[in-house]
Short mmCIF file of C-alpha atoms and ligand atoms in Angstrom, two decimals:
data_model
loop_
_atom_site.label_atom_id
_atom_site.label_comp_id
_atom_site.label_asym_id
_atom_site.label_seq_id
_atom_site.Cartn_x
_atom_site.Cartn_y
_atom_site.Cartn_z
CA MET A 1 -35.58 3.88 25.92
CA ASN A 2 -32.66 6.07 24.78
CA PRO A 3 -31.12 4.01 21.90
CA THR A 4 -27.54 4.61 23.11
CA LEU A 5 -28.52 3.29 26.45
CA ALA A 6 -30.17 0.24 24.90
CA SER A 7 -27.11 -0.62 22.82
CA ALA A 8 -24.84 -0.04 25.86
CA GLN A 9 -26.90 -2.67 27.65
CA THR A 10 -26.73 -5.27 24.92
CA PHE A 11 -23.19 -4.76 23.59
CA ARG A 12 -19.98 -4.84 25.62
CA ALA A 13 -16.61 -4.75 23.87
CA ILE A 14 -15.13 -7.00 26.50
CA ASP A 15 -17.58 -9.81 25.63
CA VAL A 16 -16.60 -9.61 21.91
CA ILE A 17 -12.89 -9.63 22.74
CA ARG A 18 -13.25 -12.70 24.93
CA LYS A 19 -15.42 -14.48 22.42
CA LYS A 20 -12.86 -14.03 19.68
CA ARG A 21 -9.99 -14.79 22.05
CA ASP A 22 -11.65 -18.15 22.78
CA GLY A 23 -12.08 -18.95 19.03
CA GLY A 24 -15.84 -18.17 18.76
CA GLU A 25 -17.59 -16.81 15.67
CA LEU A 26 -18.89 -13.24 16.02
CA SER A 27 -22.29 -12.32 14.80
CA ARG A 28 -22.86 -9.54 12.21
CA THR A 29 -24.40 -7.40 14.92
CA GLU A 30 -21.43 -7.83 17.25
CA ILE A 31 -19.00 -6.84 14.52
CA GLU A 32 -21.12 -3.89 13.43
CA SER A 33 -21.42 -2.65 17.02
CA LEU A 34 -17.70 -2.86 17.55
CA VAL A 35 -16.83 -1.04 14.31
CA ASN A 36 -19.47 1.67 14.77
CA ASP A 37 -18.74 2.31 18.43
CA TYR A 38 -14.98 2.48 17.77
CA THR A 39 -15.43 4.79 14.83
CA ARG A 40 -17.59 7.11 16.97
CA GLY A 41 -14.97 7.09 19.73
CA ASP A 42 -17.09 5.07 22.18
CA ILE A 43 -14.57 2.24 22.61
CA PRO A 44 -10.95 2.95 23.59
CA ASP A 45 -7.89 1.94 21.52
CA TYR A 46 -6.73 -0.61 24.10
CA GLN A 47 -9.89 -2.72 23.78
CA VAL A 48 -9.84 -2.64 19.99
CA SER A 49 -6.14 -3.50 20.01
CA ALA A 50 -6.90 -6.58 22.09
CA TRP A 51 -9.71 -7.57 19.71
CA LEU A 52 -7.46 -7.06 16.66
CA MET A 53 -4.82 -9.30 18.21
CA ALA A 54 -7.43 -11.96 18.92
CA VAL A 55 -8.42 -11.79 15.19
CA VAL A 56 -4.74 -12.13 14.13
CA LEU A 57 -4.37 -15.24 16.31
CA ARG A 58 -7.81 -16.83 15.84
CA GLY A 59 -8.77 -15.78 12.30
CA MET A 60 -12.25 -15.11 10.97
CA THR A 61 -14.87 -17.05 9.04
CA ARG A 62 -16.02 -15.94 5.59
CA ALA A 63 -19.20 -14.55 7.20
CA GLU A 64 -17.26 -12.57 9.76
CA THR A 65 -14.95 -11.19 7.12
CA ALA A 66 -17.90 -10.12 5.01
CA ALA A 67 -19.60 -8.51 8.05
CA LEU A 68 -16.38 -6.65 8.94
CA THR A 69 -15.89 -5.41 5.37
CA ASP A 70 -19.50 -4.28 5.12
CA ALA A 71 -19.46 -2.52 8.50
CA MET A 72 -16.22 -0.70 7.60
CA LEU A 73 -17.57 0.27 4.18
CA ARG A 74 -20.81 1.57 5.70
CA SER A 75 -18.96 3.57 8.39
CA GLY A 76 -18.85 6.35 5.74
CA ASP A 77 -20.26 7.31 2.36
CA VAL A 78 -19.91 5.48 -0.90
CA LEU A 79 -18.93 7.89 -3.67
CA ASP A 80 -21.34 8.15 -6.61
CA LEU A 81 -19.16 8.99 -9.62
CA SER A 82 -21.73 8.07 -12.21
CA SER A 83 -21.72 11.63 -13.58
CA LEU A 84 -18.16 11.00 -14.87
CA PRO A 85 -18.58 9.23 -18.21
CA ALA A 86 -15.36 7.14 -18.21
CA LYS A 87 -14.92 3.82 -16.39
CA LYS A 88 -13.54 4.09 -12.88
CA VAL A 89 -10.71 1.72 -12.16
CA ASP A 90 -8.25 1.64 -9.25
CA LYS A 91 -5.26 -0.43 -8.11
CA HIS A 92 -4.26 -1.32 -4.55
CA SER A 93 -1.26 -3.15 -3.14
CA THR A 94 -1.22 -5.25 0.04
CA GLY A 95 1.96 -3.42 1.02
CA GLY A 96 5.65 -3.69 0.25
CA VAL A 97 9.05 -2.05 0.59
CA GLY A 98 9.93 0.46 -2.13
CA ASP A 99 6.48 -0.17 -3.62
CA LYS A 100 5.68 3.13 -5.24
CA THR A 101 3.62 1.90 -8.20
CA SER A 102 0.43 3.78 -7.29
CA LEU A 103 2.07 7.10 -8.00
CA VAL A 104 2.92 5.88 -11.47
CA LEU A 105 -0.35 4.03 -12.21
CA ALA A 106 -2.87 6.72 -11.36
CA PRO A 107 -1.51 9.19 -13.95
CA VAL A 108 -0.91 6.40 -16.55
CA ALA A 109 -4.51 5.23 -16.36
CA ALA A 110 -5.81 8.82 -16.32
CA ALA A 111 -3.76 9.70 -19.39
CA ALA A 112 -5.41 6.68 -21.10
CA GLY A 113 -8.85 8.11 -20.38
CA ILE A 114 -9.80 6.14 -17.25
CA VAL A 115 -10.94 7.80 -14.00
CA VAL A 116 -8.82 6.78 -10.98
CA PRO A 117 -10.41 7.80 -7.63
CA MET A 118 -7.61 6.47 -5.41
CA ILE A 119 -8.07 6.24 -1.62
CA SER A 120 -4.80 5.02 -0.10
CA GLY A 121 -3.17 4.44 3.25
CA ARG A 122 -0.08 5.49 5.20
CA GLY A 123 2.92 3.31 6.00
CA LEU A 124 1.86 0.09 7.71
CA GLY A 125 4.31 -1.93 9.82
CA HIS A 126 7.63 -2.17 7.91
CA THR A 127 5.99 -1.18 4.61
CA GLY A 128 5.70 2.26 3.07
CA GLY A 129 2.39 4.08 2.42
CA THR A 130 1.23 6.01 -0.64
CA LEU A 131 -0.02 8.94 1.50
CA ASP A 132 3.34 9.42 3.22
CA LYS A 133 5.04 9.37 -0.17
CA LEU A 134 2.65 11.99 -1.59
CA GLU A 135 3.11 14.17 1.47
CA ALA A 136 6.88 14.29 0.75
CA ILE A 137 5.91 16.59 -2.10
CA PRO A 138 5.81 20.05 -0.52
CA GLY A 139 2.21 21.26 -0.11
CA PHE A 140 0.52 18.08 -1.38
CA ASN A 141 -2.87 17.65 0.39
CA VAL A 142 -4.05 14.09 0.87
CA ASN A 143 -7.01 15.27 3.02
CA LEU A 144 -9.28 16.74 0.36
CA PRO A 145 -13.00 16.97 1.20
CA VAL A 146 -15.14 14.88 -1.13
CA ALA A 147 -16.30 17.86 -3.23
CA GLN A 148 -12.69 18.83 -3.95
CA PHE A 149 -11.69 15.25 -4.60
CA ARG A 150 -14.46 15.11 -7.21
CA ARG A 151 -13.26 18.38 -8.80
CA VAL A 152 -9.70 17.08 -9.16
CA LEU A 153 -11.09 13.88 -10.74
CA GLU A 154 -13.22 15.88 -13.19
CA THR A 155 -10.27 18.12 -14.09
CA CYS A 156 -7.45 15.64 -14.50
CA GLY A 157 -8.90 12.10 -14.25
CA CYS A 158 -6.98 11.01 -11.15
CA ALA A 159 -6.87 12.08 -7.54
CA MET A 160 -5.20 10.49 -4.52
CA ILE A 161 -6.38 10.95 -0.97
CA GLY A 162 -6.56 9.12 2.39
CA GLN A 163 -9.46 7.70 4.28
CA THR A 164 -11.45 10.64 5.63
CA ALA A 165 -14.17 11.35 8.21
CA GLU A 166 -16.59 10.97 5.26
CA ILE A 167 -15.12 7.98 3.37
CA ALA A 168 -13.95 4.78 5.13
CA PRO A 169 -13.54 6.49 8.55
CA ALA A 170 -13.47 3.07 10.30
CA ASP A 171 -10.44 2.04 8.27
CA ARG A 172 -8.76 5.34 9.04
CA LYS A 173 -8.85 4.55 12.75
CA LEU A 174 -8.25 0.83 12.58
CA TYR A 175 -5.40 1.20 10.08
CA ALA A 176 -3.47 3.63 12.34
CA LEU A 177 -4.00 1.31 15.32
CA ARG A 178 -2.93 -1.84 13.45
CA ASP A 179 0.26 -0.09 12.25
CA VAL A 180 1.64 0.15 15.80
CA THR A 181 0.14 -2.87 17.53
CA GLY A 182 1.55 -5.77 15.45
CA THR A 183 -1.90 -6.53 14.06
CA VAL A 184 -1.42 -6.04 10.36
CA GLU A 185 -0.65 -9.64 9.37
CA SER A 186 -4.15 -11.05 9.16
CA PRO A 187 -5.65 -11.81 5.72
CA TYR A 188 -9.11 -11.04 7.13
CA LEU A 189 -8.13 -7.61 8.46
CA ILE A 190 -6.20 -6.78 5.30
CA CYS A 191 -9.17 -7.82 3.13
CA ALA A 192 -11.62 -5.72 5.13
CA SER A 193 -9.28 -2.75 5.22
CA ILE A 194 -8.51 -2.76 1.53
CA MET A 195 -11.90 -3.66 0.20
CA SER A 196 -13.87 -1.28 2.45
CA LYS A 197 -11.82 1.64 1.09
CA LYS A 198 -11.91 0.52 -2.51
CA LEU A 199 -15.64 -0.28 -2.54
CA ALA A 200 -16.32 3.19 -1.10
CA GLU A 201 -14.64 4.80 -4.15
CA GLY A 202 -17.51 4.07 -6.54
CA ILE A 203 -15.22 2.11 -8.92
CA ASP A 204 -16.22 -0.36 -11.68
CA ALA A 205 -13.03 -2.44 -11.53
CA LEU A 206 -9.99 -2.99 -9.33
CA VAL A 207 -6.50 -4.41 -9.85
CA LEU A 208 -5.02 -5.86 -6.69
CA ASP A 209 -1.25 -6.27 -6.24
CA VAL A 210 -0.88 -8.95 -3.64
CA LYS A 211 2.70 -9.18 -2.45
CA THR A 212 4.53 -12.38 -1.51
CA GLY A 213 8.05 -12.90 -0.07
CA SER A 214 10.22 -11.72 2.83
CA GLY A 215 8.96 -8.08 2.63
CA ALA A 216 5.27 -8.94 2.30
CA PHE A 217 2.69 -9.46 5.03
CA MET A 218 1.91 -12.77 3.37
CA LYS A 219 5.31 -14.42 3.14
CA SER A 220 4.33 -17.60 1.17
CA ASP A 221 2.65 -17.87 -2.23
CA LYS A 222 -0.02 -20.03 -0.54
CA ASP A 223 -0.93 -17.30 1.99
CA ALA A 224 -0.84 -14.57 -0.72
CA ALA A 225 -3.19 -16.64 -2.90
CA PHE A 226 -5.59 -17.09 0.06
CA LEU A 227 -5.67 -13.34 0.61
CA ALA A 228 -6.07 -12.68 -3.12
CA GLU A 229 -9.02 -15.07 -3.37
CA LEU A 230 -10.64 -13.54 -0.29
CA MET A 231 -10.48 -10.06 -1.81
CA VAL A 232 -11.58 -11.13 -5.28
CA GLU A 233 -14.53 -12.95 -3.76
CA THR A 234 -15.46 -9.85 -1.71
CA GLY A 235 -15.23 -7.52 -4.71
CA GLU A 236 -17.23 -9.85 -6.95
CA ARG A 237 -19.93 -10.16 -4.27
CA MET A 238 -20.31 -6.38 -4.63
CA GLY A 239 -20.56 -6.65 -8.42
CA LYS A 240 -17.09 -5.31 -9.21
CA GLN A 241 -14.63 -6.64 -11.78
CA ILE A 242 -11.52 -7.71 -9.79
CA VAL A 243 -8.21 -9.18 -10.76
CA ALA A 244 -5.36 -9.94 -8.31
CA LEU A 245 -1.72 -10.27 -9.38
CA ILE A 246 0.53 -12.06 -6.92
CA THR A 247 3.86 -10.27 -7.26
CA ASP A 248 7.28 -10.62 -5.75
CA MET A 249 8.32 -8.79 -2.63
CA ASP A 250 11.31 -10.90 -1.65
CA GLN A 251 13.52 -7.86 -2.13
CA PRO A 252 12.54 -4.16 -2.30
CA LEU A 253 10.91 -2.94 -5.54
CA GLY A 254 13.22 -0.53 -7.36
CA CYS A 255 16.25 0.93 -5.60
CA MET A 256 14.87 3.74 -3.45
CA ILE A 257 13.10 3.30 -0.14
CA GLY A 258 11.86 6.27 1.87
CA ASN A 259 9.21 8.81 1.05
CA ALA A 260 11.04 11.69 -0.88
CA LEU A 261 13.49 9.24 -2.44
CA GLU A 262 10.56 7.18 -3.76
CA VAL A 263 9.00 10.26 -5.36
CA ILE A 264 12.34 10.78 -7.23
CA GLU A 265 12.21 7.20 -8.52
CA VAL A 266 8.56 7.57 -9.53
CA VAL A 267 9.50 10.62 -11.70
CA GLU A 268 12.35 8.55 -13.28
CA VAL A 269 9.76 5.96 -14.37
CA LEU A 270 7.43 8.70 -15.61
CA ARG A 271 10.33 9.98 -17.70
CA GLY A 272 10.71 6.52 -19.31
CA GLY A 273 13.60 5.28 -17.13
CA GLY A 274 13.83 3.90 -13.60
CA PRO A 275 14.80 0.47 -12.39
CA GLU A 276 13.66 -2.41 -14.62
CA ASP A 277 11.66 -4.35 -11.94
CA LEU A 278 9.68 -1.26 -10.98
CA ARG A 279 9.11 -0.27 -14.61
CA GLN A 280 8.00 -3.77 -15.61
CA LEU A 281 5.60 -4.11 -12.67
CA CYS A 282 4.08 -0.71 -13.38
CA LEU A 283 3.54 -1.62 -17.02
CA GLU A 284 1.92 -4.97 -16.16
CA LEU A 285 -0.43 -3.40 -13.59
CA ALA A 286 -1.23 -0.54 -15.99
CA GLY A 287 -1.93 -3.10 -18.69
CA TRP A 288 -4.58 -4.68 -16.50
CA MET A 289 -6.05 -1.30 -15.48
CA LEU A 290 -6.39 -0.26 -19.10
CA HIS A 291 -7.89 -3.62 -20.04
CA LEU A 292 -10.48 -3.63 -17.22
CA GLY A 293 -11.17 0.04 -17.98
CA GLY A 294 -12.19 -0.91 -21.51
CA VAL A 295 -9.54 1.20 -23.33
CA ALA A 296 -7.38 -1.83 -24.33
CA THR A 297 -8.73 -5.11 -25.67
CA THR A 298 -5.93 -7.10 -24.09
CA VAL A 299 -3.48 -6.68 -21.23
CA THR A 300 -0.60 -6.71 -23.69
CA GLU A 301 -2.23 -3.86 -25.67
CA GLY A 302 -2.74 -2.02 -22.35
CA ARG A 303 0.99 -2.38 -21.63
CA LYS A 304 1.92 -1.02 -25.05
CA GLN A 305 -0.43 1.93 -24.72
CA SER A 306 0.99 2.71 -21.32
CA GLU A 307 4.53 2.65 -22.63
CA LYS A 308 3.57 5.02 -25.44
CA LEU A 309 1.81 7.36 -23.11
CA ILE A 310 4.86 7.48 -20.79
CA ALA A 311 7.17 8.06 -23.78
CA SER A 312 4.99 10.93 -25.02
CA GLY A 313 5.30 12.84 -21.73
CA ALA A 314 1.49 12.77 -21.25
CA VAL A 315 1.79 10.76 -18.01
CA LEU A 316 4.34 13.06 -16.46
CA ASP A 317 2.16 16.03 -17.38
CA LYS A 318 -0.83 14.29 -15.78
CA PHE A 319 1.12 13.64 -12.57
CA ARG A 320 2.34 17.27 -12.43
CA ARG A 321 -1.23 18.49 -12.96
CA MET A 322 -2.60 16.26 -10.19
CA VAL A 323 0.18 17.48 -7.79
CA GLU A 324 -0.74 21.07 -8.61
CA LEU A 325 -4.49 20.53 -8.17
CA GLN A 326 -3.89 18.92 -4.78
CA GLY A 327 -1.85 21.86 -3.55
CA GLY A 328 1.64 20.41 -4.20
CA ASP A 329 4.59 22.22 -5.68
CA PRO A 330 4.78 21.01 -9.33
CA GLN A 331 8.40 22.34 -9.53
CA SER A 332 9.47 19.69 -7.10
CA ILE A 333 8.60 17.09 -9.72
CA ASP A 334 11.11 18.57 -12.17
CA ASP A 335 13.72 19.51 -9.58
CA PRO A 336 14.36 16.83 -6.87
CA LYS A 337 16.34 19.37 -4.85
CA LYS A 338 13.00 20.94 -3.99
CA LEU A 339 11.96 17.71 -2.22
CA PRO A 340 12.94 17.23 1.47
CA GLN A 341 16.70 16.39 1.76
CA ALA A 342 18.45 14.34 4.47
CA GLN A 343 21.37 16.12 6.12
CA ARG A 344 23.69 13.09 6.21
CA THR A 345 24.50 9.94 4.29
CA MET A 346 26.31 6.73 5.20
CA SER A 347 27.54 4.01 2.85
CA ILE A 348 27.25 0.28 3.59
CA SER A 349 30.13 -1.68 2.02
CA SER A 350 30.37 -5.30 0.91
CA PRO A 351 32.39 -7.47 3.35
CA LYS A 352 33.52 -9.75 0.53
CA ASN A 353 33.67 -10.50 -3.16
CA GLY A 354 30.73 -12.52 -4.58
CA TYR A 355 27.08 -12.23 -5.54
CA VAL A 356 24.03 -10.94 -3.71
CA VAL A 357 21.89 -14.04 -3.26
CA SER A 358 19.19 -12.55 -1.01
CA LEU A 359 18.13 -9.28 0.48
CA GLN A 360 15.90 -9.69 3.56
CA CYS A 361 13.20 -7.26 2.56
CA GLU A 362 11.30 -6.84 5.86
CA GLN A 363 14.56 -5.83 7.54
CA VAL A 364 15.24 -3.18 4.91
CA GLY A 365 11.74 -1.79 5.50
CA THR A 366 12.26 -1.83 9.22
CA ALA A 367 15.56 -0.02 8.83
CA CYS A 368 13.73 2.74 7.01
CA VAL A 369 11.02 2.94 9.74
CA ILE A 370 13.84 3.20 12.38
CA LEU A 371 15.41 6.05 10.47
CA GLY A 372 12.07 7.92 10.87
CA GLY A 373 10.51 6.95 7.49
CA GLY A 374 7.57 5.26 9.29
CA ARG A 375 5.82 5.32 12.65
CA GLU A 376 6.45 3.40 15.88
CA ARG A 377 3.57 5.11 17.70
CA LYS A 378 0.31 6.50 16.24
CA GLU A 379 1.22 10.08 16.98
CA ASP A 380 4.73 9.93 15.42
CA ALA A 381 5.55 12.31 12.59
CA VAL A 382 7.29 10.77 9.59
CA ASP A 383 10.52 12.23 8.32
CA PRO A 384 10.03 12.47 4.55
CA ALA A 385 13.79 12.93 3.74
CA VAL A 386 15.23 9.71 5.24
CA GLY A 387 15.63 6.40 3.50
CA ILE A 388 17.89 3.96 1.74
CA VAL A 389 19.24 3.76 -1.81
CA LEU A 390 20.21 0.26 -2.89
CA HIS A 391 23.17 0.02 -5.27
CA LYS A 392 23.15 -3.75 -5.33
CA LYS A 393 20.20 -6.15 -5.52
CA VAL A 394 19.80 -9.88 -5.84
CA GLY A 395 21.91 -11.33 -8.64
CA ASP A 396 24.41 -8.48 -8.74
CA ALA A 397 28.17 -9.16 -8.47
CA VAL A 398 29.98 -7.26 -5.73
CA SER A 399 33.64 -6.70 -4.75
CA VAL A 400 34.91 -6.32 -1.22
CA GLY A 401 34.55 -2.69 -0.04
CA GLU A 402 32.13 -1.79 -2.80
CA SER A 403 29.04 0.15 -1.71
CA LEU A 404 25.89 -1.98 -1.32
CA ALA A 405 23.61 0.78 -0.24
CA THR A 406 23.51 4.38 1.08
CA ILE A 407 21.55 5.45 4.10
CA TYR A 408 20.03 8.93 4.10
CA TYR A 409 19.45 10.08 7.65
CA ASN A 410 18.94 13.02 9.95
CA ALA A 411 19.09 11.62 13.50
CA ASP A 412 22.49 10.12 14.59
CA VAL A 413 20.82 8.06 17.31
CA ARG A 414 18.85 6.07 14.79
CA VAL A 415 21.49 5.23 12.24
CA ALA A 416 23.51 2.58 13.99
CA ARG A 417 20.54 0.16 14.33
CA ALA A 418 19.36 0.85 10.77
CA ARG A 419 22.89 0.20 9.51
CA GLN A 420 23.11 -3.09 11.39
CA LEU A 421 19.73 -4.27 9.97
CA LEU A 422 20.74 -3.29 6.48
CA GLU A 423 24.10 -5.04 6.70
CA GLU A 424 22.44 -8.17 8.04
CA SER A 425 19.86 -8.15 5.28
CA TYR A 426 22.42 -8.67 2.48
CA GLN A 427 23.43 -12.31 1.94
CA ILE A 428 26.54 -12.60 -0.30
CA ALA A 429 27.78 -15.90 -1.64
CA ASP A 430 30.62 -17.05 -3.94
CA SER A 431 28.28 -17.90 -6.80
CA PRO A 432 24.94 -16.43 -7.87
CA ALA A 433 21.66 -18.06 -6.84
CA HIS A 434 20.48 -20.73 -9.31
CA GLU A 435 16.93 -19.48 -9.59
CA ARG A 436 15.58 -15.97 -9.96
CA ARG A 437 12.12 -15.38 -8.51
CA PRO A 438 9.62 -14.14 -11.16
CA LEU A 439 8.24 -10.61 -10.76
CA ILE A 440 4.68 -11.88 -11.32
CA HIS A 441 3.91 -15.20 -9.63
CA ARG A 442 0.23 -15.67 -10.53
CA VAL A 443 -2.94 -13.94 -11.62
CA ILE A 444 -6.14 -14.68 -9.78
CA GLY A 445 -9.66 -13.74 -10.90
CA LYS A 446 -8.63 -13.43 -14.56
CA PRO A 447 -11.75 -12.48 -16.52
CA GLY A 448 -11.43 -15.06 -19.34
CA GLU A 449 -8.22 -15.60 -21.33
CA LYS A 450 -7.55 -12.03 -22.40
CA ASN A 451 -3.80 -12.02 -22.14
N1 URA B 1 -3.22 -1.93 2.60
C1 URA B 1 -4.39 -1.58 3.26
O1 URA B 1 -5.06 -0.65 2.81
N2 URA B 1 -4.74 -2.23 4.34
C2 URA B 1 -4.03 -3.27 4.82
O2 URA B 1 -4.45 -3.80 5.84
C3 URA B 1 -2.86 -3.65 4.21
C4 URA B 1 -2.45 -2.94 3.04
#
């Protein structure tokens, strides 16, 4: 019998949707069939959207999560980078607002002699995406074929692309669908999405940045730890060295949110400056990458090496080189006016004297999406120029009328709602909050006491 006909007779997407809707456990074969048929285009978006929502509401067992990760990983090729002599180490974040650390970390680790074959994603829900940020650099190509990806890695030690038809194609499709169907917030789907991409890269080790707080998909430390453990377990099952840092996302990271604006802030960090929270998180994650990559005996030493490499200009040179090799305009790294510019700006002022005690982070991210910095439908184009610059963050003193933030926008119709969300996201009180949240909450999967 024709094999397509045989599988059509035994597998029906509707049965799998109903089984998950009713709380059943799916078999490995059912999950594989769903992933493979959807990747091939044999199941429509609306059925997979319904299945994703059932997973969000019903969850998955460990066996289902492993089957989903494996099926998504096997939907494409696994890179063999064994011809490159250095260790291959990557970092991935579960998603945040103003989280631009990947653009700093890839060149830091490459400057230290590690190979970083980074496969990233686009904006997801209210969070920004590495690929959208990179595409704000005129000409930058995130869709390199594997052979070219490998050449960039050989030449400069780091390369940054998206999921392709060859590598992690199932995640490419599922990711875009989850972005616009309210189906991101499932630890099982996040684990399968991240780990399928990362395991396809041919890496030796991975540093995970699992976000927690009002701007994260996992709002509580408990949920973030659950996700971190799920991913560490998945990576270790595949023989990889994995460490997960649970880090704060209760307010945006750094001060700039929006694709081109975030590239500007990345370059500030690469020049040795930038906001302290962003700089500190980059150094900590870099410390772990260098340690797992075997070029630093401790994380502290990895941090110090990273600081030195940044101060020497070697990291900025590496970033410029990668941009050039991926078709981007290296001049835009040195001259921010060459990056896309918004036509208009609007300032948000403080309604009173006091202190910023909280900054509702998801709302800030949603405001940026509404401005056009993210997508509301799969086919939407992103406006790279729009975004928000925060002048005040949690703990800062403010006076009445002082500017809290500036909105960069192009479309008048979008700005009123974004402004309202941003104004509502600032909570100002007469005295500062008693406790400051730490930047790093916990480390999971620590390989021995190497701190
Ligand atoms: N990053 C990913 O790659 N996938 C997710 O699902 C969330 C964050």
